[in-house]
Amino acid sequence: MKRGFLLMNTGSPDDTSEEALRVYLKEFLMDPYVIDLPFPLRYALVHWLILPKRPAESAEAYKAIWTENGSPLVHYCSTLARGLNKKLQEPLEVCMAYRNPSVASAIDKLLAQGVEEIGLLPMFPHYAMATTGGCTALVKKVLKGRAKLRVAPPFYNIPELIDPIAESLKDVKEHILFSYHGLPVRHLKKTDPTGSHCMQSADCCRTASPAHATCYRHQCFETTRLVVEKAGLEKDRYSISFQSRLGRDPWLEPYTDKVLEELPKKGIKELAVICPAFFCDCLETLEEIQIRGQETFKKAGGESFRMIPCLNDSPAAFHCLETLISNAGNWPAST
Ligand SMILES: C=CC1=C(C)c2cc3[nH]c(cc4nc(cc5[nH]c(cc1n2)c(C)c5CCC(=O)O)C(CCC(=O)O)=C4C)c(C)c3C=C
Ligand SMILES: [Fe+2]
Ligand SMILES: [Fe+2]
């Protein structure tokens, strides 16, 4: 059976105009895997509360990180896809859940080459309904059974991810903040297959459970634990937080923006931030953390601040993706 691969990420707007942002945000936020409210409520929230103001604000944010190659996220993913294609025997296409390159165009290219089984590799180390869950649903919807589908499992704990992250912290003397993308608490409870584990006790994520197969919070803690172990960091050398909160519902805590305000008050004036939920640098690392996060930290008394880059298109990034793909025969089939 001829096999092909889809390398998938969330996506960026086509350009930095307010109109492009409106189209992108509407597509992103109307996805029921991202805002999991019943359609009328989601429609009202997105169209009446978010879309009137956010496109203009987000357009300014994207302008601050846009490069001559366009969006950093799409650029890194495309570079990775090109490099992987040179090494792999089987075809691979890059696609974005929202905007371009679209899922439909990538699937058409694979099918035109006679591909009968697609291996979907969502570029998210940790499982979340809003990312891996939404990407899988979207691919299935577009594919309409025209090929078999397998989906890569979360890879938050593999040495090919952990080792280069630990290596990037080797010479860091500052306090290290592991800032992960946030998630509404409701999402965690919804994806708990036991229905009774996630967020039911303070230490649920450190108590063994089958729920951890889809528990974003547990998987983030595990990445941190393994990196800390590998890098030999003492307990007082690092903190964990969750960023990018949207709306008023409770999200995973502690919130990065609050932690950035609190750290200088605790005497931590020199900080390095790493964002292991992101395989490639994007708006959420380059603008939210590097620009706005830095401002927050320094305003609160912080003196030095730096970002540790994501794996991006480094040799370690290629090695990690190649290792995952080499194991594609074991990826679970998606029905
Ligand atoms: C309810 C809203 C959102 C949830 C839940 C969410 C989860 C989530 N997102 C990522 C990774 C990325 N998010 C990106 C952009 C982005 N995310 C949201 C909303 C939610 N994300 C919005 C509205 C946007 C658009 C930008 C903005 O206006 O803030 C991106 C792409 C950034 C880029 O450079 O183009 C990524 C990547 C993860 C990993 C995650 C849950 C774990
Ligand atoms: Fe958990
Ligand atoms: Fe997001």
Short mmCIF file of C-alpha atoms and ligand atoms in Angstrom, two decimals:
data_model
loop_
_atom_site.label_atom_id
_atom_site.label_comp_id
_atom_site.label_asym_id
_atom_site.label_seq_id
_atom_site.Cartn_x
_atom_site.Cartn_y
_atom_site.Cartn_z
CA MET A 1 0.00 0.00 0.00
CA LYS A 2 1.54 3.33 -1.04
CA ARG A 3 1.99 5.69 1.93
CA GLY A 4 2.36 9.44 2.23
CA PHE A 5 2.62 11.92 5.10
CA LEU A 6 1.00 15.15 6.23
CA LEU A 7 3.03 17.46 8.45
CA MET A 8 0.43 19.67 10.11
CA ASN A 9 0.30 22.78 12.28
CA THR A 10 -2.39 25.30 13.21
CA GLY A 11 -1.49 27.94 10.60
CA SER A 12 -1.15 31.69 10.28
CA PRO A 13 -3.04 34.45 8.44
CA ASP A 14 -2.20 34.83 4.73
CA ASP A 15 -0.83 38.34 5.41
CA THR A 16 -0.88 40.91 8.21
CA SER A 17 -3.90 42.95 7.05
CA GLU A 18 -6.88 43.31 9.35
CA GLU A 19 -9.05 41.58 6.74
CA ALA A 20 -6.71 38.55 6.52
CA LEU A 21 -6.76 38.35 10.31
CA ARG A 22 -10.57 38.42 10.37
CA VAL A 23 -10.75 35.51 7.91
CA TYR A 24 -8.08 33.54 9.82
CA LEU A 25 -9.49 34.13 13.29
CA LYS A 26 -13.02 33.26 12.14
CA GLU A 27 -11.81 29.95 10.69
CA PHE A 28 -9.69 29.19 13.78
CA LEU A 29 -12.18 30.11 16.46
CA MET A 30 -15.27 28.67 14.77
CA ASP A 31 -13.57 25.26 14.94
CA PRO A 32 -15.60 23.33 17.55
CA TYR A 33 -12.40 21.63 18.74
CA VAL A 34 -10.95 25.05 19.65
CA ILE A 35 -14.04 26.74 21.09
CA ASP A 36 -16.11 23.76 22.12
CA LEU A 37 -19.40 25.57 22.73
CA PRO A 38 -22.69 24.74 20.97
CA PHE A 39 -22.83 26.44 17.55
CA PRO A 40 -25.15 29.36 18.47
CA LEU A 41 -23.03 30.27 21.50
CA ARG A 42 -19.74 29.86 19.60
CA TYR A 43 -21.11 31.95 16.74
CA ALA A 44 -22.20 34.71 19.10
CA LEU A 45 -18.93 34.71 21.05
CA VAL A 46 -16.76 34.77 17.94
CA HIS A 47 -18.82 37.20 15.82
CA TRP A 48 -20.03 39.59 18.49
CA LEU A 49 -17.30 39.56 21.11
CA ILE A 50 -14.03 38.55 19.42
CA LEU A 51 -14.18 39.59 15.75
CA PRO A 52 -15.08 43.26 16.26
CA LYS A 53 -11.72 44.06 17.95
CA ARG A 54 -9.24 41.18 17.82
CA PRO A 55 -8.35 41.25 14.08
CA ALA A 56 -6.89 44.75 14.40
CA GLU A 57 -4.96 43.85 17.57
CA SER A 58 -3.69 40.54 16.15
CA ALA A 59 -2.69 42.24 12.87
CA GLU A 60 -0.38 44.55 14.85
CA ALA A 61 1.06 41.56 16.70
CA TYR A 62 1.73 39.65 13.47
CA LYS A 63 3.34 42.75 11.91
CA ALA A 64 5.91 42.68 14.71
CA ILE A 65 7.08 39.13 13.85
CA TRP A 66 6.41 38.89 10.08
CA THR A 67 9.53 38.26 7.99
CA GLU A 68 10.44 38.45 4.32
CA ASN A 69 9.49 34.75 4.23
CA GLY A 70 6.06 35.53 5.70
CA SER A 71 4.84 33.88 8.90
CA PRO A 72 7.70 32.27 10.89
CA LEU A 73 5.48 29.29 11.73
CA VAL A 74 4.57 28.48 8.11
CA HIS A 75 8.13 29.18 6.98
CA TYR A 76 9.72 26.76 9.47
CA CYS A 77 7.14 24.04 8.78
CA SER A 78 7.64 24.40 4.99
CA THR A 79 11.44 24.25 5.38
CA LEU A 80 11.10 21.11 7.49
CA ALA A 81 8.79 19.54 4.92
CA ARG A 82 11.20 20.32 2.05
CA GLY A 83 14.14 18.85 3.97
CA LEU A 84 12.22 15.72 4.97
CA ASN A 85 11.09 15.16 1.38
CA LYS A 86 14.73 15.00 0.29
CA LYS A 87 15.44 12.24 2.83
CA LEU A 88 12.24 10.18 2.77
CA GLN A 89 11.35 7.53 0.19
CA GLU A 90 7.64 8.40 0.60
CA PRO A 91 5.94 11.73 -0.28
CA LEU A 92 5.23 14.28 2.44
CA GLU A 93 3.14 17.48 2.27
CA VAL A 94 2.91 20.31 4.77
CA CYS A 95 -0.52 21.70 5.64
CA MET A 96 -2.17 24.07 8.09
CA ALA A 97 -5.48 23.55 9.87
CA TYR A 98 -6.44 27.18 9.20
CA ARG A 99 -5.55 29.00 5.96
CA ASN A 100 -2.58 27.92 3.80
CA PRO A 101 -1.17 25.57 2.63
CA SER A 102 -4.63 24.06 3.03
CA VAL A 103 -5.46 20.52 4.11
CA ALA A 104 -7.44 19.96 0.89
CA SER A 105 -4.54 20.94 -1.41
CA ALA A 106 -2.06 18.79 0.53
CA ILE A 107 -4.35 15.75 0.47
CA ASP A 108 -5.02 16.21 -3.26
CA LYS A 109 -1.27 16.25 -3.94
CA LEU A 110 -0.77 13.01 -2.01
CA LEU A 111 -3.75 11.26 -3.65
CA ALA A 112 -2.56 12.37 -7.11
CA GLN A 113 0.62 10.40 -6.42
CA GLY A 114 -1.37 7.24 -5.74
CA VAL A 115 -1.12 7.40 -1.94
CA GLU A 116 -3.50 4.94 -0.28
CA GLU A 117 -2.52 5.45 3.36
CA ILE A 118 -1.78 8.82 4.99
CA GLY A 119 0.31 9.22 8.13
CA LEU A 120 -0.72 12.43 9.87
CA LEU A 121 1.98 14.05 12.00
CA PRO A 122 0.50 16.96 14.00
CA MET A 123 3.46 19.07 15.12
CA PHE A 124 2.35 19.19 18.75
CA PRO A 125 4.35 17.17 21.29
CA HIS A 126 1.43 17.16 23.76
CA TYR A 127 -2.11 15.96 23.07
CA ALA A 128 -4.84 18.61 23.13
CA MET A 129 -8.35 18.53 21.75
CA ALA A 130 -7.71 22.00 20.26
CA THR A 131 -4.61 20.84 18.32
CA THR A 132 -4.12 17.11 17.63
CA GLY A 133 -7.85 16.44 18.10
CA GLY A 134 -8.94 19.26 15.78
CA CYS A 135 -6.28 18.51 13.14
CA THR A 136 -7.30 14.84 13.02
CA ALA A 137 -11.00 15.69 12.69
CA LEU A 138 -10.29 18.17 9.92
CA VAL A 139 -8.14 15.74 7.93
CA LYS A 140 -10.81 13.04 8.24
CA LYS A 141 -13.50 15.46 7.09
CA VAL A 142 -11.52 16.50 3.99
CA LEU A 143 -10.20 13.00 3.23
CA LYS A 144 -13.70 11.48 3.14
CA GLY A 145 -12.32 7.94 3.31
CA ARG A 146 -10.28 8.28 0.09
CA ALA A 147 -7.23 6.82 1.87
CA LYS A 148 -6.57 5.07 5.17
CA LEU A 149 -5.41 7.35 7.98
CA ARG A 150 -2.95 6.87 10.84
CA VAL A 151 -2.12 9.56 13.39
CA ALA A 152 1.19 9.98 15.22
CA PRO A 153 0.86 9.67 19.00
CA PRO A 154 1.97 12.55 21.27
CA PHE A 155 5.77 12.72 21.50
CA TYR A 156 6.26 14.83 24.65
CA ASN A 157 8.62 12.29 26.25
CA ILE A 158 10.85 10.93 23.49
CA PRO A 159 14.63 11.47 23.78
CA GLU A 160 14.68 13.08 20.31
CA LEU A 161 12.57 15.92 21.77
CA ILE A 162 13.86 16.00 25.35
CA ASP A 163 17.60 15.86 24.63
CA PRO A 164 17.83 18.91 22.31
CA ILE A 165 15.61 20.94 24.64
CA ALA A 166 17.87 20.02 27.58
CA GLU A 167 20.94 20.81 25.44
CA SER A 168 19.53 24.28 24.68
CA LEU A 169 19.50 24.97 28.44
CA LYS A 170 23.08 23.79 28.97
CA ASP A 171 24.69 27.22 29.38
CA VAL A 172 21.71 28.99 30.92
CA LYS A 173 22.58 30.52 34.28
CA GLU A 174 19.32 32.44 34.70
CA HIS A 175 16.12 31.13 36.26
CA ILE A 176 14.22 29.16 33.60
CA LEU A 177 10.49 29.53 32.95
CA PHE A 178 8.88 26.63 31.07
CA SER A 179 5.90 28.41 29.49
CA TYR A 180 3.43 26.05 27.80
CA HIS A 181 0.45 27.07 25.68
CA GLY A 182 -2.60 27.23 27.93
CA LEU A 183 -5.87 25.37 27.62
CA PRO A 184 -9.35 25.85 29.11
CA VAL A 185 -9.72 23.52 32.11
CA ARG A 186 -12.99 22.38 30.51
CA HIS A 187 -11.01 20.85 27.60
CA LEU A 188 -8.98 18.67 29.96
CA LYS A 189 -12.08 17.35 31.67
CA LYS A 190 -13.75 16.70 28.33
CA THR A 191 -10.87 14.59 27.00
CA ASP A 192 -10.50 12.54 30.20
CA PRO A 193 -11.49 9.02 29.05
CA THR A 194 -12.12 7.91 32.66
CA GLY A 195 -14.47 10.83 33.25
CA SER A 196 -13.22 11.11 36.84
CA HIS A 197 -9.48 11.84 36.91
CA CYS A 198 -8.40 15.10 35.29
CA MET A 199 -8.49 18.18 37.56
CA GLN A 200 -10.26 16.22 40.32
CA SER A 201 -7.37 16.52 42.78
CA ALA A 202 -4.37 18.82 43.15
CA ASP A 203 -1.89 16.10 42.17
CA CYS A 204 -3.97 14.23 39.54
CA CYS A 205 -1.31 14.72 36.87
CA ARG A 206 1.26 13.01 39.09
CA THR A 207 -1.03 10.07 39.95
CA ALA A 208 -0.84 7.23 37.40
CA SER A 209 -3.97 7.03 35.24
CA PRO A 210 -5.04 5.98 31.72
CA ALA A 211 -6.31 9.58 31.47
CA HIS A 212 -2.72 10.71 30.90
CA ALA A 213 -2.82 9.40 27.32
CA THR A 214 -4.83 12.54 26.49
CA CYS A 215 -3.98 14.79 29.46
CA TYR A 216 -2.22 17.89 28.15
CA ARG A 217 -1.27 19.03 31.66
CA HIS A 218 0.27 15.68 32.63
CA GLN A 219 2.22 15.59 29.37
CA CYS A 220 3.56 19.15 29.90
CA PHE A 221 4.68 18.20 33.43
CA GLU A 222 6.39 15.09 32.03
CA THR A 223 8.29 17.09 29.38
CA THR A 224 9.46 19.43 32.14
CA ARG A 225 10.45 16.59 34.47
CA LEU A 226 12.46 14.83 31.77
CA VAL A 227 14.20 18.01 30.56
CA VAL A 228 15.01 19.02 34.13
CA GLU A 229 16.41 15.57 34.83
CA LYS A 230 18.48 15.54 31.64
CA ALA A 231 19.78 19.09 32.17
CA GLY A 232 20.45 18.43 35.87
CA LEU A 233 18.47 21.44 37.09
CA GLU A 234 17.81 21.91 40.81
CA LYS A 235 14.21 22.55 41.90
CA ASP A 236 14.77 26.27 42.54
CA ARG A 237 16.21 26.83 39.05
CA TYR A 238 12.91 26.70 37.16
CA SER A 239 9.15 27.41 37.17
CA ILE A 240 6.23 26.27 34.99
CA SER A 241 3.38 28.37 33.61
CA PHE A 242 0.69 28.41 30.90
CA GLN A 243 0.32 31.24 28.36
CA SER A 244 -2.03 32.59 25.65
CA ARG A 245 -5.27 32.55 27.67
CA LEU A 246 -8.30 33.77 25.72
CA GLY A 247 -11.64 34.70 27.30
CA ARG A 248 -12.84 34.57 30.89
CA ASP A 249 -13.20 30.83 31.53
CA PRO A 250 -10.61 29.22 33.81
CA TRP A 251 -7.53 28.00 31.93
CA LEU A 252 -4.59 25.98 33.23
CA GLU A 253 -2.69 27.84 35.96
CA PRO A 254 -0.40 29.51 36.80
CA TYR A 255 -0.80 32.04 34.01
CA THR A 256 2.48 33.09 32.36
CA ASP A 257 1.72 36.83 32.44
CA LYS A 258 1.08 36.70 36.20
CA VAL A 259 4.22 34.62 36.82
CA LEU A 260 6.30 37.13 34.85
CA GLU A 261 5.01 39.86 37.16
CA GLU A 262 5.63 37.82 40.31
CA LEU A 263 9.14 36.46 39.64
CA PRO A 264 11.04 39.77 40.13
CA LYS A 265 9.17 40.29 43.42
CA LYS A 266 10.59 36.94 44.55
CA GLY A 267 14.11 38.17 43.75
CA ILE A 268 14.39 36.52 40.32
CA LYS A 269 15.68 39.31 38.09
CA GLU A 270 17.34 37.27 35.34
CA LEU A 271 15.14 35.01 33.30
CA ALA A 272 15.30 32.65 30.32
CA VAL A 273 11.97 31.43 28.88
CA ILE A 274 11.49 28.22 26.94
CA CYS A 275 8.20 27.21 25.27
CA PRO A 276 8.28 23.41 24.75
CA ALA A 277 4.65 23.12 23.53
CA PHE A 278 5.77 24.79 20.29
CA PHE A 279 7.93 22.88 17.85
CA CYS A 280 8.58 26.07 15.84
CA ASP A 281 8.69 29.70 16.88
CA CYS A 282 5.47 31.52 16.11
CA LEU A 283 3.34 34.46 17.22
CA GLU A 284 2.93 32.98 20.70
CA THR A 285 6.70 32.75 21.34
CA LEU A 286 8.07 35.68 19.33
CA GLU A 287 5.41 38.27 20.14
CA GLU A 288 3.58 37.15 23.26
CA ILE A 289 6.70 36.07 25.16
CA GLN A 290 9.71 37.71 23.53
CA ILE A 291 8.09 41.16 23.16
CA ARG A 292 5.14 41.47 25.55
CA GLY A 293 6.37 38.97 28.14
CA GLN A 294 9.72 40.69 28.31
CA GLU A 295 8.00 44.08 28.83
CA THR A 296 5.87 42.64 31.66
CA PHE A 297 8.92 41.09 33.37
CA LYS A 298 11.05 44.22 33.13
CA LYS A 299 8.22 46.52 34.22
CA ALA A 300 7.90 44.37 37.34
CA GLY A 301 11.61 44.80 38.15
CA GLY A 302 13.23 42.10 36.02
CA GLU A 303 16.67 43.02 34.66
CA SER A 304 17.59 40.51 31.96
CA PHE A 305 15.32 38.40 29.81
CA ARG A 306 15.94 36.04 26.94
CA MET A 307 14.02 33.48 24.92
CA ILE A 308 15.39 30.05 24.17
CA PRO A 309 14.43 29.31 20.54
CA CYS A 310 12.18 26.38 19.64
CA LEU A 311 13.67 23.50 17.63
CA ASN A 312 12.57 25.27 14.41
CA ASP A 313 14.47 23.89 11.39
CA SER A 314 17.56 22.73 13.33
CA PRO A 315 19.22 19.34 12.68
CA ALA A 316 17.62 18.17 15.95
CA ALA A 317 14.17 19.11 14.63
CA PHE A 318 14.73 17.04 11.48
CA HIS A 319 16.04 14.14 13.55
CA CYS A 320 13.00 14.24 15.83
CA LEU A 321 10.51 14.24 12.93
CA GLU A 322 12.43 11.57 11.01
CA THR A 323 12.43 9.33 14.09
CA LEU A 324 8.68 9.76 14.49
CA ILE A 325 8.07 9.01 10.80
CA SER A 326 10.33 5.95 10.89
CA ASN A 327 7.89 4.52 13.43
CA ALA A 328 4.77 5.28 11.36
CA GLY A 329 3.95 1.59 10.94
CA ASN A 330 3.02 1.61 14.65
CA TRP A 331 0.89 4.76 14.60
CA PRO A 332 -2.70 3.96 15.54
CA ALA A 333 -5.21 3.80 12.70
CA SER A 334 -7.86 6.52 12.85
CA THR A 335 -11.35 5.18 12.22
C1 LIG B 1 -9.78 29.03 22.68
C2 LIG B 1 -8.79 29.36 21.92
C3 LIG B 1 -7.50 28.65 21.72
C4 LIG B 1 -7.04 27.44 22.22
C5 LIG B 1 -7.73 26.47 23.16
C6 LIG B 1 -5.72 27.22 21.69
C7 LIG B 1 -4.87 26.13 21.95
C8 LIG B 1 -3.61 25.93 21.41
N1 LIG B 1 -3.01 26.65 20.40
C9 LIG B 1 -1.74 26.16 20.16
C10 LIG B 1 -0.81 26.65 19.23
C11 LIG B 1 -0.95 27.80 18.46
N2 LIG B 1 -1.93 28.75 18.58
C12 LIG B 1 -1.74 29.71 17.61
C13 LIG B 1 -2.51 30.85 17.41
C14 LIG B 1 -3.74 31.12 18.03
N3 LIG B 1 -4.37 30.36 18.99
C15 LIG B 1 -5.60 30.91 19.31
C16 LIG B 1 -6.55 30.40 20.19
C17 LIG B 1 -6.46 29.18 20.89
N4 LIG B 1 -5.42 28.29 20.89
C18 LIG B 1 -5.73 32.10 18.51
C19 LIG B 1 -6.91 33.03 18.53
C20 LIG B 1 -4.58 32.22 17.71
C21 LIG B 1 -4.34 33.29 16.66
C22 LIG B 1 -3.44 34.35 17.06
C23 LIG B 1 -4.04 35.29 18.05
O1 LIG B 1 -4.85 36.14 17.67
O2 LIG B 1 -3.70 35.14 19.23
C24 LIG B 1 -0.61 29.37 16.82
C25 LIG B 1 -0.15 30.03 15.53
C26 LIG B 1 0.57 31.33 15.69
C27 LIG B 1 1.21 31.81 14.42
O3 LIG B 1 2.40 32.08 14.50
O4 LIG B 1 0.58 32.01 13.38
C28 LIG B 1 -0.09 28.18 17.35
C29 LIG B 1 1.12 27.41 16.88
C30 LIG B 1 -1.53 25.08 21.06
C31 LIG B 1 -0.25 24.23 21.13
C32 LIG B 1 -2.69 24.93 21.83
C33 LIG B 1 -3.04 23.99 22.90
C34 LIG B 1 -2.25 23.22 23.54
FE FE B 2 -3.93 15.07 34.48
FE FE B 3 -3.45 28.77 20.11
#
